[in-house]
PDB file of C-alpha atoms and ligand atoms in Angstrom:
ATOM      1  CA  MET A  16       9.586 169.906  46.928  1.00 47.00           C
ATOM      2  CA  ASP A  17      10.354 166.967  45.340  1.00 41.00           C
ATOM      3  CA  PHE A  18      13.514 166.664  43.394  1.00 39.00           C
ATOM      4  CA  SER A  19      15.461 168.199  46.553  1.00 42.00           C
ATOM      5  CA  LEU A  20      18.872 167.261  47.799  1.00 48.00           C
ATOM      6  CA  HIS A  21      16.921 166.435  51.418  1.00 52.00           C
ATOM      7  CA  LEU A  22      14.542 164.585  49.713  1.00 48.00           C
ATOM      8  CA  TYR A  23      17.065 162.712  48.074  1.00 43.00           C
ATOM      9  CA  ARG A  24      19.229 162.074  50.814  1.00 51.00           C
ATOM     10  CA  ASN A  25      16.010 161.338  52.158  1.00 53.00           C
ATOM     11  CA  LEU A  26      15.584 158.030  50.039  1.00 53.00           C
ATOM     12  CA  LEU A  27      19.126 156.818  50.561  1.00 52.00           C
ATOM     13  CA  TYR A  28      18.606 156.433  53.595  1.00 54.00           C
ATOM     14  CA  LYS A  29      15.195 154.480  53.857  1.00 56.00           C
ATOM     15  CA  LEU A  30      16.605 152.638  51.454  1.00 50.00           C
ATOM     16  CA  LEU A  31      19.711 151.423  54.178  1.00 48.00           C
ATOM     17  CA  VAL A  32      17.175 151.565  56.757  1.00 54.00           C
ATOM     18  CA  LYS A  33      15.439 148.533  54.585  1.00 43.00           C
ATOM     19  CA  ARG A  34      18.817 146.741  54.197  1.00 48.00           C
ATOM     20  CA  PHE A  35      19.648 147.736  50.555  1.00 40.00           C
ATOM     21  CA  LYS A  36      22.979 147.511  49.241  1.00 43.00           C
ATOM     22  CA  PHE A  37      24.976 149.869  47.683  1.00 44.00           C
ATOM     23  CA  GLU A  38      27.350 148.258  44.955  1.00 39.00           C
ATOM     24  CA  LYS A  39      28.821 149.981  42.126  1.00 36.00           C
ATOM     25  CA  PHE A  40      27.303 149.246  38.930  1.00 33.00           C
ATOM     26  CA  TYR A  41      30.703 146.940  37.852  1.00 38.00           C
ATOM     27  CA  ASN A  42      29.455 144.536  40.629  1.00 37.00           C
ATOM     28  CA  GLU A  43      30.870 141.566  42.076  1.00 45.00           C
ATOM     29  CA  ARG A  44      31.579 141.932  45.800  1.00 52.00           C
ATOM     30  CA  PHE A  45      35.070 140.875  45.490  1.00 47.00           C
ATOM     31  CA  PHE A  46      36.212 144.669  43.376  1.00 45.00           C
ATOM     32  CA  GLN A  47      34.979 146.743  45.526  1.00 53.00           C
ATOM     33  CA  ASN A  48      37.059 147.477  47.949  1.00 57.00           C
ATOM     34  CA  CYS A  49      36.998 147.622  52.194  1.00 59.00           C
ATOM     35  CA  LEU A  50      35.222 144.366  52.341  1.00 74.00           C
ATOM     36  CA  ILE A  51      35.379 142.217  54.611  1.00 77.00           C
ATOM     37  CA  ILE A  52      33.791 138.566  55.274  1.00 83.00           C
ATOM     38  CA  LEU A  53      33.119 138.396  59.054  1.00 85.00           C
ATOM     39  CA  ARG A  54      33.455 134.784  59.368  1.00 89.00           C
ATOM     40  CA  HIS A  55      32.080 133.401  62.727  1.00 92.00           C
ATOM     41  CA  ASP A  56      32.527 129.303  63.348  1.00 95.00           C
ATOM     42  CA  VAL A  57      30.121 128.032  65.990  1.00 97.00           C
ATOM     43  CA  ASP A  58      32.349 125.228  67.563  1.00 95.00           C
ATOM     44  CA  LEU A  59      30.317 125.617  70.482  1.00 94.00           C
ATOM     45  CA  LYS A  60      27.821 127.324  73.106  1.00 93.00           C
ATOM     46  CA  PRO A  61      26.064 128.821  70.705  1.00 95.00           C
ATOM     47  CA  GLN A  62      24.323 131.454  73.281  1.00 92.00           C
ATOM     48  CA  ASN A  63      28.053 133.364  72.561  1.00 89.00           C
ATOM     49  CA  SER A  64      27.427 133.256  69.159  1.00 92.00           C
ATOM     50  CA  LEU A  65      23.821 135.130  69.722  1.00 92.00           C
ATOM     51  CA  ALA A  66      25.827 137.932  71.533  1.00 87.00           C
ATOM     52  CA  THR A  67      28.157 138.998  68.657  1.00 87.00           C
ATOM     53  CA  ALA A  68      25.166 138.864  65.545  1.00 88.00           C
ATOM     54  CA  ILE A  69      23.326 140.900  67.940  1.00 88.00           C
ATOM     55  CA  ILE A  70      25.959 143.557  68.000  1.00 84.00           C
ATOM     56  CA  GLU A  71      26.774 143.443  64.409  1.00 84.00           C
ATOM     57  CA  ASN A  72      23.176 143.897  63.725  1.00 84.00           C
ATOM     58  CA  LYS A  73      22.987 146.974  65.771  1.00 78.00           C
ATOM     59  CA  LEU A  74      25.881 147.529  63.427  1.00 77.00           C
ATOM     60  CA  GLY A  75      24.681 147.488  60.782  1.00 79.00           C
ATOM     61  CA  ILE A  76      26.707 144.847  59.978  1.00 82.00           C
ATOM     62  CA  GLN A  77      25.573 141.098  58.686  1.00 83.00           C
ATOM     63  CA  GLY A  78      28.311 137.698  59.054  1.00 87.00           C
ATOM     64  CA  THR A  79      28.218 134.702  58.419  1.00 91.00           C
ATOM     65  CA  TYR A  80      27.826 132.041  61.179  1.00 93.00           C
ATOM     66  CA  TYR A  81      28.566 128.014  60.419  1.00 96.00           C
ATOM     67  CA  PHE A  82      27.234 125.663  63.039  1.00 98.00           C
ATOM     68  CA  ARG A  83      28.406 121.855  63.277  1.00 98.00           C
ATOM     69  CA  MET A  84      26.106 119.203  63.575  1.00 97.00           C
ATOM     70  CA  VAL A  85      26.515 118.636  67.217  1.00 97.00           C
ATOM     71  CA  PRO A  86      24.951 118.812  70.277  1.00 96.00           C
ATOM     72  CA  GLU A  87      26.963 121.330  71.496  1.00 96.00           C
ATOM     73  CA  SER A  88      26.818 123.621  68.049  1.00 97.00           C
ATOM     74  CA  PHE A  89      23.142 123.328  66.776  1.00 97.00           C
ATOM     75  CA  ASP A  90      21.026 124.535  68.099  1.00 97.00           C
ATOM     76  CA  ILE A  91      17.612 125.490  66.057  1.00 98.00           C
ATOM     77  CA  ASP A  92      16.347 128.525  68.505  1.00 97.00           C
ATOM     78  CA  ILE A  93      19.300 130.596  68.387  1.00 97.00           C
ATOM     79  CA  ILE A  94      20.000 129.376  64.557  1.00 98.00           C
ATOM     80  CA  ASN A  95      16.636 131.401  63.967  1.00 98.00           C
ATOM     81  CA  LYS A  96      17.523 133.697  66.176  1.00 97.00           C
ATOM     82  CA  ILE A  97      20.412 134.542  64.349  1.00 95.00           C
ATOM     83  CA  ALA A  98      18.982 134.334  60.208  1.00 95.00           C
ATOM     84  CA  ASP A  99      16.131 136.560  61.954  1.00 96.00           C
ATOM     85  CA  LEU A 100      19.227 139.188  62.367  1.00 92.00           C
ATOM     86  CA  GLY A 101      19.653 139.567  58.732  1.00 89.00           C
ATOM     87  CA  HIS A 102      23.290 136.834  58.522  1.00 90.00           C
ATOM     88  CA  GLU A 103      23.916 134.340  57.155  1.00 91.00           C
ATOM     89  CA  ILE A 104      23.710 130.557  58.112  1.00 94.00           C
ATOM     90  CA  GLY A 105      26.166 127.741  57.246  1.00 95.00           C
ATOM     91  CA  TYR A 106      27.019 123.981  57.747  1.00 97.00           C
ATOM     92  CA  HIS A 107      30.297 123.851  59.650  1.00 97.00           C
ATOM     93  CA  TYR A 108      31.025 120.208  58.628  1.00 98.00           C
ATOM     94  CA  GLU A 109      33.358 117.710  60.339  1.00 97.00           C
ATOM     95  CA  THR A 110      32.331 114.285  57.884  1.00 97.00           C
ATOM     96  CA  MET A 111      35.428 112.330  57.513  1.00 95.00           C
ATOM     97  CA  ASP A 112      35.693 113.255  60.999  1.00 94.00           C
ATOM     98  CA  THR A 113      32.779 111.173  62.129  1.00 95.00           C
ATOM     99  CA  ALA A 114      33.057 108.170  59.625  1.00 96.00           C
ATOM    100  CA  SER A 115      36.058 107.428  60.559  1.00 94.00           C
ATOM    101  CA  VAL A 116      34.487 106.799  63.556  1.00 93.00           C
ATOM    102  CA  LYS A 117      31.566 105.207  62.444  1.00 94.00           C
ATOM    103  CA  LEU A 118      34.156 103.031  60.043  1.00 93.00           C
ATOM    104  CA  LYS A 119      36.191 102.363  63.452  1.00 92.00           C
ATOM    105  CA  VAL A 120      39.299 103.485  61.502  1.00 89.00           C
ATOM    106  CA  LYS A 121      42.185 105.304  63.246  1.00 81.00           C
ATOM    107  CA  SER A 122      45.126 105.233  61.493  1.00 77.00           C
ATOM    108  CA  GLU A 123      45.306 107.763  58.302  1.00 77.00           C
ATOM    109  CA  LYS A 124      47.231 104.702  56.855  1.00 83.00           C
ATOM    110  CA  LEU A 125      44.462 103.025  54.296  1.00 86.00           C
ATOM    111  CA  SER A 126      44.347 100.876  51.570  1.00 90.00           C
ATOM    112  CA  GLU A 127      43.386 103.071  48.617  1.00 90.00           C
ATOM    113  CA  ARG A 128      39.653 101.056  48.562  1.00 92.00           C
ATOM    114  CA  LYS A 129      38.993 101.878  52.799  1.00 92.00           C
ATOM    115  CA  ARG A 130      39.845 105.291  52.083  1.00 93.00           C
ATOM    116  CA  GLU A 131      37.186 105.771  49.166  1.00 94.00           C
ATOM    117  CA  GLU A 132      34.539 103.510  51.614  1.00 95.00           C
ATOM    118  CA  LEU A 133      35.448 106.440  54.219  1.00 96.00           C
ATOM    119  CA  ILE A 134      35.048 109.142  51.674  1.00 96.00           C
ATOM    120  CA  ASP A 135      31.983 108.006  50.661  1.00 97.00           C
ATOM    121  CA  VAL A 136      30.364 107.395  53.784  1.00 98.00           C
ATOM    122  CA  ALA A 137      31.833 110.998  55.120  1.00 98.00           C
ATOM    123  CA  TYR A 138      29.641 112.659  51.414  1.00 98.00           C
ATOM    124  CA  ASN A 139      26.406 110.561  52.108  1.00 98.00           C
ATOM    125  CA  GLU A 140      26.184 111.928  56.167  1.00 98.00           C
ATOM    126  CA  PHE A 141      27.185 115.188  54.868  1.00 98.00           C
ATOM    127  CA  CYS A 142      24.242 115.140  52.101  1.00 98.00           C
ATOM    128  CA  GLU A 143      22.253 114.307  55.272  1.00 98.00           C
ATOM    129  CA  ASN A 144      23.160 116.433  57.569  1.00 98.00           C
ATOM    130  CA  LEU A 145      22.371 119.357  54.785  1.00 98.00           C
ATOM    131  CA  GLU A 146      19.333 118.298  53.945  1.00 98.00           C
ATOM    132  CA  GLU A 147      18.194 118.859  58.367  1.00 97.00           C
ATOM    133  CA  PHE A 148      19.735 122.167  58.229  1.00 97.00           C
ATOM    134  CA  ARG A 149      17.957 122.925  55.313  1.00 98.00           C
ATOM    135  CA  LYS A 150      14.821 122.516  56.993  1.00 97.00           C
ATOM    136  CA  ILE A 151      15.721 125.418  59.256  1.00 96.00           C
ATOM    137  CA  TYR A 152      17.572 127.332  56.689  1.00 95.00           C
ATOM    138  CA  PRO A 153      18.863 127.847  52.511  1.00 94.00           C
ATOM    139  CA  VAL A 154      22.111 126.809  53.372  1.00 94.00           C
ATOM    140  CA  LYS A 155      24.271 128.068  50.577  1.00 91.00           C
ATOM    141  CA  THR A 156      27.986 128.770  52.049  1.00 92.00           C
ATOM    142  CA  ILE A 157      29.968 125.295  54.353  1.00 94.00           C
ATOM    143  CA  CYS A 158      33.244 125.739  55.876  1.00 94.00           C
ATOM    144  CA  MET A 159      35.119 123.195  56.988  1.00 95.00           C
ATOM    145  CA  HIS A 160      35.627 122.472  61.030  1.00 95.00           C
ATOM    146  CA  GLY A 161      39.004 121.057  61.321  1.00 88.00           C
ATOM    147  CA  SER A 162      39.804 119.665  64.750  1.00 78.00           C
ATOM    148  CA  PRO A 163      43.253 119.551  65.866  1.00 74.00           C
ATOM    149  CA  ARG A 164      44.146 116.117  67.463  1.00 79.00           C
ATOM    150  CA  SER A 165      41.684 114.719  63.821  1.00 84.00           C
ATOM    151  CA  PRO A 166      43.893 112.715  61.247  1.00 86.00           C
ATOM    152  CA  TRP A 167      41.744 113.731  58.873  1.00 90.00           C
ATOM    153  CA  ASP A 168      40.951 116.394  56.795  1.00 92.00           C
ATOM    154  CA  ASN A 169      37.233 117.361  56.727  1.00 95.00           C
ATOM    155  CA  LYS A 170      38.247 118.432  52.780  1.00 94.00           C
ATOM    156  CA  GLU A 171      39.102 115.820  51.625  1.00 94.00           C
ATOM    157  CA  ILE A 172      35.114 114.533  50.580  1.00 96.00           C
ATOM    158  CA  TRP A 173      36.010 117.143  47.535  1.00 96.00           C
ATOM    159  CA  TYR A 174      38.494 115.849  46.121  1.00 93.00           C
ATOM    160  CA  LYS A 175      35.999 113.213  44.917  1.00 95.00           C
ATOM    161  CA  TYR A 176      32.251 115.169  44.616  1.00 97.00           C
ATOM    162  CA  ASP A 177      31.352 118.202  43.819  1.00 96.00           C
ATOM    163  CA  TYR A 178      29.636 120.696  46.244  1.00 96.00           C
ATOM    164  CA  ARG A 179      28.544 122.660  43.628  1.00 93.00           C
ATOM    165  CA  LYS A 180      26.052 119.649  42.836  1.00 97.00           C
ATOM    166  CA  LEU A 181      24.318 119.552  45.834  1.00 97.00           C
ATOM    167  CA  GLY A 182      23.309 123.728  45.815  1.00 93.00           C
ATOM    168  CA  ILE A 183      26.702 124.911  47.838  1.00 92.00           C
ATOM    169  CA  ILE A 184      28.508 128.340  45.741  1.00 88.00           C
ATOM    170  CA  GLY A 185      31.419 128.758  48.369  1.00 89.00           C
ATOM    171  CA  GLU A 186      33.732 126.963  50.677  1.00 91.00           C
ATOM    172  CA  PRO A 187      36.542 129.321  51.785  1.00 88.00           C
ATOM    173  CA  TYR A 188      39.064 127.016  51.775  1.00 89.00           C
ATOM    174  CA  PHE A 189      37.954 126.709  47.629  1.00 89.00           C
ATOM    175  CA  ASP A 190      36.818 129.548  46.480  1.00 86.00           C
ATOM    176  CA  ILE A 191      38.640 132.328  48.455  1.00 86.00           C
ATOM    177  CA  ASP A 192      41.938 133.443  46.666  1.00 85.00           C
ATOM    178  CA  PHE A 193      43.757 133.961  49.795  1.00 89.00           C
ATOM    179  CA  ASN A 194      46.596 135.784  47.719  1.00 90.00           C
ATOM    180  CA  GLU A 195      43.614 138.673  46.993  1.00 86.00           C
ATOM    181  CA  VAL A 196      41.536 138.562  50.458  1.00 85.00           C
ATOM    182  CA  PHE A 197      43.550 138.551  53.537  1.00 88.00           C
ATOM    183  CA  TYR A 198      42.685 135.985  56.461  1.00 90.00           C
ATOM    184  CA  LEU A 199      42.930 136.806  59.729  1.00 85.00           C
ATOM    185  CA  THR A 200      41.468 134.557  62.410  1.00 89.00           C
ATOM    186  CA  ASP A 201      41.513 134.158  66.392  1.00 86.00           C
ATOM    187  CA  THR A 202      42.126 130.475  66.492  1.00 83.00           C
ATOM    188  CA  GLY A 203      44.112 129.888  69.538  1.00 76.00           C
ATOM    189  CA  ARG A 204      42.392 132.801  71.278  1.00 74.00           C
ATOM    190  CA  ARG A 205      45.453 135.079  69.529  1.00 79.00           C
ATOM    191  CA  TRP A 206      45.491 136.631  65.882  1.00 79.00           C
ATOM    192  CA  ASP A 207      48.841 134.761  65.098  1.00 84.00           C
ATOM    193  CA  GLY A 208      47.698 132.024  65.440  1.00 78.00           C
ATOM    194  CA  PHE A 209      48.843 129.944  62.543  1.00 74.00           C
ATOM    195  CA  LYS A 210      51.737 129.669  64.266  1.00 72.00           C
ATOM    196  CA  TYR A 211      49.796 127.140  66.858  1.00 68.00           C
ATOM    197  CA  SER A 212      47.075 126.235  64.239  1.00 69.00           C
ATOM    198  CA  VAL A 213      46.680 122.549  63.144  1.00 64.00           C
ATOM    199  CA  ARG A 214      44.034 123.458  59.829  1.00 71.00           C
ATOM    200  CA  ASP A 215      42.809 126.655  60.207  1.00 71.00           C
ATOM    201  CA  ARG A 216      45.459 128.396  58.441  1.00 73.00           C
ATOM    202  CA  VAL A 217      45.628 128.892  53.966  1.00 78.00           C
ATOM    203  CA  PRO A 218      48.843 128.150  52.339  1.00 76.00           C
ATOM    204  CA  GLN A 219      49.347 132.218  51.660  1.00 79.00           C
ATOM    205  CA  GLN A 220      50.343 132.843  54.740  1.00 78.00           C
ATOM    206  CA  GLN A 221      53.262 133.581  54.061  1.00 80.00           C
ATOM    207  CA  LYS A 222      52.677 136.112  51.755  1.00 82.00           C
ATOM    208  CA  TRP A 223      50.993 138.428  54.450  1.00 84.00           C
ATOM    209  CA  ILE A 224      53.666 137.667  57.351  1.00 85.00           C
ATOM    210  CA  GLU A 225      55.688 139.249  54.881  1.00 85.00           C
ATOM    211  CA  GLN A 226      53.868 142.435  54.288  1.00 84.00           C
ATOM    212  CA  GLY A 227      53.764 142.464  57.738  1.00 84.00           C
ATOM    213  CA  LEU A 228      50.362 141.962  58.855  1.00 87.00           C
ATOM    214  CA  VAL A 229      50.558 139.963  62.106  1.00 88.00           C
ATOM    215  CA  TYR A 230      48.174 141.241  64.905  1.00 87.00           C
ATOM    216  CA  ARG A 231      48.776 139.583  68.098  1.00 85.00           C
ATOM    217  CA  THR A 232      46.121 141.072  69.634  1.00 82.00           C
ATOM    218  CA  THR A 233      42.583 142.981  68.635  1.00 81.00           C
ATOM    219  CA  ASN A 234      44.142 146.644  69.925  1.00 81.00           C
ATOM    220  CA  ASP A 235      46.845 145.533  67.416  1.00 84.00           C
ATOM    221  CA  ILE A 236      44.275 145.394  64.667  1.00 83.00           C
ATOM    222  CA  ILE A 237      42.336 148.052  65.916  1.00 81.00           C
ATOM    223  CA  LYS A 238      45.518 150.261  65.867  1.00 81.00           C
ATOM    224  CA  ALA A 239      46.517 149.057  61.803  1.00 83.00           C
ATOM    225  CA  VAL A 240      42.877 149.834  60.581  1.00 80.00           C
ATOM    226  CA  ASN A 241      43.542 153.552  62.425  1.00 77.00           C
ATOM    227  CA  GLU A 242      46.189 154.383  60.482  1.00 82.00           C
ATOM    228  CA  ASN A 243      45.300 152.664  57.472  1.00 74.00           C
ATOM    229  CA  ARG A 244      47.633 149.625  57.462  1.00 81.00           C
ATOM    230  CA  PHE A 245      44.712 147.121  57.048  1.00 80.00           C
ATOM    231  CA  PRO A 246      44.474 145.431  53.175  1.00 82.00           C
ATOM    232  CA  SER A 247      41.167 146.468  51.836  1.00 77.00           C
ATOM    233  CA  LYS A 248      39.926 142.868  51.856  1.00 80.00           C
ATOM    234  CA  ALA A 249      39.563 140.153  54.099  1.00 81.00           C
ATOM    235  CA  MET A 250      37.997 137.178  56.129  1.00 86.00           C
ATOM    236  CA  ILE A 251      38.184 137.694  59.352  1.00 85.00           C
ATOM    237  CA  THR A 252      37.000 134.129  61.363  1.00 89.00           C
ATOM    238  CA  ILE A 253      35.606 134.548  64.788  1.00 88.00           C
ATOM    239  CA  HIS A 254      34.662 131.720  67.509  1.00 91.00           C
ATOM    240  CA  PRO A 255      31.877 133.305  69.362  1.00 88.00           C
ATOM    241  CA  GLN A 256      32.876 130.810  72.118  1.00 87.00           C
ATOM    242  CA  ARG A 257      35.981 132.669  73.183  1.00 82.00           C
ATOM    243  CA  TRP A 258      34.553 136.466  73.103  1.00 80.00           C
ATOM    244  CA  SER A 259      32.796 137.337  76.549  1.00 77.00           C
ATOM    245  CA  ASP A 260      32.259 139.368  79.117  1.00 74.00           C
ATOM    246  CA  ASN A 261      31.819 137.286  81.906  1.00 73.00           C
ATOM    247  CA  TYR A 262      35.183 137.454  83.676  1.00 65.00           C
ATOM    248  CA  ILE A 263      34.701 133.476  84.789  1.00 69.00           C
ATOM    249  CA  GLU A 264      34.044 132.351  81.355  1.00 72.00           C
ATOM    250  CA  TRP A 265      36.591 134.640  80.411  1.00 70.00           C
ATOM    251  CA  THR A 266      39.599 133.561  82.883  1.00 73.00           C
ATOM    252  CA  LYS A 267      38.506 130.131  81.332  1.00 75.00           C
ATOM    253  CA  GLU A 268      38.669 130.460  78.300  1.00 74.00           C
ATOM    254  CA  LEU A 269      42.373 132.187  78.738  1.00 75.00           C
ATOM    255  CA  VAL A 270      43.271 129.094  80.540  1.00 75.00           C
ATOM    256  CA  THR A 271      42.258 126.338  77.760  1.00 78.00           C
ATOM    257  CA  GLN A 272      43.455 127.759  75.527  1.00 75.00           C
ATOM    258  CA  ARG A 273      47.016 128.370  76.425  1.00 75.00           C
ATOM    259  CA  ALA A 274      46.798 125.064  77.133  1.00 75.00           C
ATOM    260  CA  LYS A 275      45.100 123.385  73.824  1.00 77.00           C
ATOM    261  CA  ASN A 276      48.206 125.772  72.158  1.00 74.00           C
ATOM    262  CA  ILE A 277      50.826 123.978  73.420  1.00 71.00           C
ATOM    263  CA  VAL A 278      49.223 120.922  72.674  1.00 71.00           C
ATOM    264  CA  LYS A 279      48.789 121.609  68.795  1.00 72.00           C
ATOM    265  CA  TRP A 280      51.819 123.428  68.678  1.00 65.00           C
ATOM    266  CA  GLY A 281      53.393 119.596  69.503  1.00 70.00           C
ATOM    267  CA  LEU A 282      51.549 117.740  67.103  1.00 67.00           C
ATOM    268  CA  MET A 283      52.731 120.732  64.658  1.00 65.00           C
ATOM    269  CA  ARG A 284      56.260 119.761  65.350  1.00 64.00           C
ATOM    270  CA  LEU A 285      55.563 116.224  64.743  1.00 65.00           C
ATOM    271  CA  ARG A 286      53.864 116.372  61.454  1.00 60.00           C
ATOM    272  CA  ASP A 287      56.833 118.957  59.960  1.00 55.00           C
ATOM    273  CA  ARG A 288      58.875 116.883  60.998  1.00 51.00           C
TER     274      ARG A 288
HETATM  275 ZN1  LIG B 329      35.522 124.623  63.943  1.00 92.78          ZN
END
């Protein structure tokens, strides 16, 4: 029987199975409520990222995975597998750091000309790496990697160059309005790690803190979601290397992150002086 509600439901169900997304007519994903951008920074242990990618895929969720161009992250086999699960792949870049090693500049205090040269080298390396990525995936978004021990801000190349000219449509730190989108990250293996984070923080954090949107544990977040206290738009950043069901790996991550947090806290105090 055609035009039955039963058939209608069947049609929608089949579309869902085929990964169609339903959007309101006024379009723009950002106007929708209950939107979460699930971001994964694959700093190391790419195989752990495959584990989260599979879990999400089974729940019908798609996220974005940012890989670095270093052996401990860039794993073509894993990248292909994660892309096959329907997730987006992006470039987690750090070429100010690598260019500074190449040019042997150690201090932040540079002449104007030297800084310009550093930015040029970093940009060229970025372009080469992007090309490398695009041999396996049509990368459209990027996200800076922030090493807490590095004096360089990897975003600095974009004060001179324009990533849009390279076909990049988004860099979270520039293209997301964090006044509107709540930012949550597991940096430092806790959800209130902005207290410890040197680079992975957004200037608008204070606004959210004032609203009491500070969580320590994952259960705190789950509780907030259950009680409808979670913002309707958020970017959640996870580092999949931290998430594991393997007890030995889990303990190792706990101990090293605690030590790292103490170091980061020291760096922050020095910087804020
Ligand atoms: Zn990173």
